[in-house]
């Protein structure tokens, strides 16, 4: 597969680029990948093919939350300010401004990553007030977006982990397409149709363990200084490899389309730097336990864990940066199959062989019952328990803050 399209540098640079997509030889994958066990045997939709997964329907999850609320067994998180600090982000003004990898947290699971090659990638953007199919009901932000879509200077690629409303937003996608009409979307199997229904066709859908080479070249060749002839400079190309990888989660936008589209984690490599984006994932299914019982304690430490992350680390790592979910985990027995808590997150960090990591999937909407500032506190405890530094390796930051790696 090879396709081409024109990509504007937006306000970042006047240079126009064309992009080329090509499917390279399949990268390293575990032997089980060929079985495609995550494809539902019915021929429709997908499954989590591991013992670490326990399926619960949306109705079961809702009832579990409501019943605990009725019996006073569910915490009500306090969102009274101050919570997570929000700062105005700054973005590089040139594609060649930095030789480092630069990552800016835009809230929840959304990260804007500036690669030293010049590539600019936006992960799971949602800029709406509510993560809901409705504008008037559903989880409402307790921290504001640090910027507007129009403030982002250039977007070459937009990576979507799955179809849940806190990761895929109809209004955000439309506005991104309006402001960055040639940005290329990368999505899991089954989601391309959703975009096509909005008139957006620069979309590639991918399966786990598949790869795409993404190349941006200057649309107009440069003149050589010694002659009047033109040729494109090899150094002007921006090359990237984008890889769709497994995670343990679920998808749905209605009660009728559960698991019809694929949930994914992603790797992006460009300019000698490589990142892994966890999106949204669980690690192990934990039973309901009495309060205060450690589910990583001696009795429960051998519960099955998702093997995909170690496979990712062994076959595709190491990564310079991991963007790893740390929130939306309480009640633990209800949420653990699909949402990691910080102790899970640290294990995912180790399994995937990330050199550094930033915590995502917290600090924006109340989706579950843990206190809104609990995830970063538990992250430090989890790092200490793992024998790792509490700061400087797997961190959190202000919304809108940039870090270099």
PDB file of C-alpha atoms in Angstrom, residues 194-314:
ATOM      1  CA  UNK A 194     -16.747   6.193  11.540  1.00  0.00           C
ATOM      2  CA  UNK A 195     -14.430   8.781  10.007  1.00  0.00           C
ATOM      3  CA  UNK A 196     -15.723   8.203   6.475  1.00  0.00           C
ATOM      4  CA  UNK A 197     -19.240   8.956   7.699  1.00  0.00           C
ATOM      5  CA  UNK A 198     -17.939  12.438   8.612  1.00  0.00           C
ATOM      6  CA  UNK A 199     -16.320  12.875   5.202  1.00  0.00           C
ATOM      7  CA  UNK A 200     -12.800  12.266   6.525  1.00  0.00           C
ATOM      8  CA  UNK A 201     -10.848   9.824   4.364  1.00  0.00           C
ATOM      9  CA  UNK A 202      -7.182  10.355   5.264  1.00  0.00           C
ATOM     10  CA  UNK A 203      -7.459   7.469   7.707  1.00  0.00           C
ATOM     11  CA  UNK A 204      -5.516   4.223   7.969  1.00  0.00           C
ATOM     12  CA  UNK A 205      -6.898   1.437  10.125  1.00  0.00           C
ATOM     13  CA  UNK A 206      -4.463  -1.140  11.461  1.00  0.00           C
ATOM     14  CA  UNK A 207      -4.363  -4.458  13.267  1.00  0.00           C
ATOM     15  CA  UNK A 208      -2.164  -5.411  16.225  1.00  0.00           C
ATOM     16  CA  UNK A 209       1.505  -5.969  15.341  1.00  0.00           C
ATOM     17  CA  UNK A 210       1.198  -4.173  11.982  1.00  0.00           C
ATOM     18  CA  UNK A 211       3.382  -1.271  10.841  1.00  0.00           C
ATOM     19  CA  UNK A 212       3.192   1.695   8.478  1.00  0.00           C
ATOM     20  CA  UNK A 213       6.108   3.764   7.210  1.00  0.00           C
ATOM     21  CA  UNK A 214       5.063   7.416   7.138  1.00  0.00           C
ATOM     22  CA  UNK A 215       7.311   9.751   5.113  1.00  0.00           C
ATOM     23  CA  UNK A 216       6.948  13.511   4.705  1.00  0.00           C
ATOM     24  CA  UNK A 217       8.867  15.114   1.827  1.00  0.00           C
ATOM     25  CA  UNK A 218       8.985  18.727   0.767  1.00  0.00           C
ATOM     26  CA  UNK A 219       6.350  19.232  -1.898  1.00  0.00           C
ATOM     27  CA  UNK A 220       8.581  21.556  -3.899  1.00  0.00           C
ATOM     28  CA  UNK A 221      12.169  20.430  -4.523  1.00  0.00           C
ATOM     29  CA  UNK A 222      14.960  22.746  -3.466  1.00  0.00           C
ATOM     30  CA  UNK A 223      17.376  24.302  -5.928  1.00  0.00           C
ATOM     31  CA  UNK A 224      20.972  23.201  -5.697  1.00  0.00           C
ATOM     32  CA  UNK A 225      23.354  26.050  -5.107  1.00  0.00           C
ATOM     33  CA  UNK A 226      25.726  25.002  -7.924  1.00  0.00           C
ATOM     34  CA  UNK A 227      23.166  24.477 -10.683  1.00  0.00           C
ATOM     35  CA  UNK A 228      19.788  25.666 -11.818  1.00  0.00           C
ATOM     36  CA  UNK A 229      18.402  22.148 -11.656  1.00  0.00           C
ATOM     37  CA  UNK A 230      16.232  21.053  -8.788  1.00  0.00           C
ATOM     38  CA  UNK A 231      16.376  18.049  -6.550  1.00  0.00           C
ATOM     39  CA  UNK A 232      14.899  17.178  -3.238  1.00  0.00           C
ATOM     40  CA  UNK A 233      17.365  17.029  -0.399  1.00  0.00           C
ATOM     41  CA  UNK A 234      17.384  13.682   1.417  1.00  0.00           C
ATOM     42  CA  UNK A 235      17.783  15.543   4.683  1.00  0.00           C
ATOM     43  CA  UNK A 236      14.478  17.322   4.099  1.00  0.00           C
ATOM     44  CA  UNK A 237      12.521  14.072   4.457  1.00  0.00           C
ATOM     45  CA  UNK A 238      10.789  13.244   7.715  1.00  0.00           C
ATOM     46  CA  UNK A 239      10.593   9.492   8.192  1.00  0.00           C
ATOM     47  CA  UNK A 240       8.558   7.644  10.799  1.00  0.00           C
ATOM     48  CA  UNK A 241       7.356   4.164  11.546  1.00  0.00           C
ATOM     49  CA  UNK A 242       3.976   3.854  13.200  1.00  0.00           C
ATOM     50  CA  UNK A 243       3.107   0.534  14.811  1.00  0.00           C
ATOM     51  CA  UNK A 244      -0.241  -0.717  16.080  1.00  0.00           C
ATOM     52  CA  UNK A 245       0.220  -2.896  19.163  1.00  0.00           C
ATOM     53  CA  UNK A 246      -1.980  -4.720  21.699  1.00  0.00           C
ATOM     54  CA  UNK A 247      -3.509  -3.557  24.941  1.00  0.00           C
ATOM     55  CA  UNK A 248      -6.193  -4.958  27.250  1.00  0.00           C
ATOM     56  CA  UNK A 249      -9.346  -2.919  27.004  1.00  0.00           C
ATOM     57  CA  UNK A 250     -12.692  -2.680  25.167  1.00  0.00           C
ATOM     58  CA  UNK A 251     -14.486  -0.377  22.728  1.00  0.00           C
ATOM     59  CA  UNK A 252     -18.004   1.037  22.360  1.00  0.00           C
ATOM     60  CA  UNK A 253     -19.797   4.254  21.498  1.00  0.00           C
ATOM     61  CA  UNK A 254     -23.314   2.896  21.995  1.00  0.00           C
ATOM     62  CA  UNK A 255     -24.897  -0.083  23.737  1.00  0.00           C
ATOM     63  CA  UNK A 256     -25.083  -1.819  20.360  1.00  0.00           C
ATOM     64  CA  UNK A 257     -21.478  -1.678  19.135  1.00  0.00           C
ATOM     65  CA  UNK A 258     -19.443  -3.123  22.014  1.00  0.00           C
ATOM     66  CA  UNK A 259     -16.099  -4.535  20.832  1.00  0.00           C
ATOM     67  CA  UNK A 260     -16.895  -3.963  17.151  1.00  0.00           C
ATOM     68  CA  UNK A 261     -13.762  -1.833  16.695  1.00  0.00           C
ATOM     69  CA  UNK A 262     -10.251  -2.645  17.864  1.00  0.00           C
ATOM     70  CA  UNK A 263      -8.558  -1.082  20.908  1.00  0.00           C
ATOM     71  CA  UNK A 264      -4.805  -0.556  20.566  1.00  0.00           C
ATOM     72  CA  UNK A 265      -1.608   0.776  21.997  1.00  0.00           C
ATOM     73  CA  UNK A 266       0.835   2.411  19.572  1.00  0.00           C
ATOM     74  CA  UNK A 267       4.532   2.939  18.934  1.00  0.00           C
ATOM     75  CA  UNK A 268       5.932   5.809  16.888  1.00  0.00           C
ATOM     76  CA  UNK A 269       9.595   6.006  15.912  1.00  0.00           C
ATOM     77  CA  UNK A 270      11.160   8.989  14.161  1.00  0.00           C
ATOM     78  CA  UNK A 271      14.435  10.904  14.239  1.00  0.00           C
ATOM     79  CA  UNK A 272      16.142   8.297  16.391  1.00  0.00           C
ATOM     80  CA  UNK A 273      13.485   8.519  19.137  1.00  0.00           C
ATOM     81  CA  UNK A 274      10.753   6.011  19.909  1.00  0.00           C
ATOM     82  CA  UNK A 275       7.624   6.380  22.034  1.00  0.00           C
ATOM     83  CA  UNK A 276       4.984   3.951  23.241  1.00  0.00           C
ATOM     84  CA  UNK A 277       1.452   5.194  23.848  1.00  0.00           C
ATOM     85  CA  UNK A 278      -0.590   2.959  26.133  1.00  0.00           C
ATOM     86  CA  UNK A 279      -3.881   4.756  25.482  1.00  0.00           C
ATOM     87  CA  UNK A 280      -6.156   2.929  27.897  1.00  0.00           C
ATOM     88  CA  UNK A 281      -5.470  -0.510  29.277  1.00  0.00           C
ATOM     89  CA  UNK A 282      -5.791  -2.948  32.123  1.00  0.00           C
ATOM     90  CA  UNK A 283      -3.108  -5.371  33.282  1.00  0.00           C
ATOM     91  CA  UNK A 284      -4.809  -8.024  35.429  1.00  0.00           C
ATOM     92  CA  UNK A 285      -8.306  -8.843  36.665  1.00  0.00           C
ATOM     93  CA  UNK A 286      -8.535  -8.528  40.448  1.00  0.00           C
ATOM     94  CA  UNK A 287     -11.386 -10.051  42.523  1.00  0.00           C
ATOM     95  CA  UNK A 288     -13.353  -8.057  45.073  1.00  0.00           C
ATOM     96  CA  UNK A 289     -11.298  -7.946  48.250  1.00  0.00           C
ATOM     97  CA  UNK A 290     -11.822  -6.506  51.742  1.00  0.00           C
ATOM     98  CA  UNK A 291     -10.611  -2.932  52.143  1.00  0.00           C
ATOM     99  CA  UNK A 292      -6.934  -2.707  52.922  1.00  0.00           C
ATOM    100  CA  UNK A 293      -6.005  -6.032  51.307  1.00  0.00           C
ATOM    101  CA  UNK A 294      -3.092  -5.672  48.892  1.00  0.00           C
ATOM    102  CA  UNK A 295      -3.950  -7.379  45.610  1.00  0.00           C
ATOM    103  CA  UNK A 296      -0.208  -7.612  44.936  1.00  0.00           C
ATOM    104  CA  UNK A 297       0.288  -9.306  48.296  1.00  0.00           C
ATOM    105  CA  UNK A 298       1.404 -12.898  48.674  1.00  0.00           C
ATOM    106  CA  UNK A 299      -2.047 -14.419  48.154  1.00  0.00           C
ATOM    107  CA  UNK A 300      -2.821 -12.535  44.946  1.00  0.00           C
ATOM    108  CA  UNK A 301       0.583 -11.724  43.448  1.00  0.00           C
ATOM    109  CA  UNK A 302       0.299 -14.571  40.927  1.00  0.00           C
ATOM    110  CA  UNK A 303      -2.990 -13.502  39.367  1.00  0.00           C
ATOM    111  CA  UNK A 304      -2.650 -13.701  35.564  1.00  0.00           C
ATOM    112  CA  UNK A 305      -1.277 -10.555  33.970  1.00  0.00           C
ATOM    113  CA  UNK A 306      -1.523  -9.486  30.342  1.00  0.00           C
ATOM    114  CA  UNK A 307       1.493 -10.931  28.469  1.00  0.00           C
ATOM    115  CA  UNK A 308       1.257  -8.440  25.600  1.00  0.00           C
ATOM    116  CA  UNK A 309       3.300  -5.753  27.348  1.00  0.00           C
ATOM    117  CA  UNK A 310       6.334  -7.943  27.869  1.00  0.00           C
ATOM    118  CA  UNK A 311       6.030  -9.032  24.239  1.00  0.00           C
ATOM    119  CA  UNK A 312       5.974  -5.374  23.207  1.00  0.00           C
ATOM    120  CA  UNK A 313       9.047  -4.634  25.304  1.00  0.00           C
ATOM    121  CA  UNK A 314      10.982  -7.682  24.149  1.00  0.00           C
TER     122      UNK A 314
END
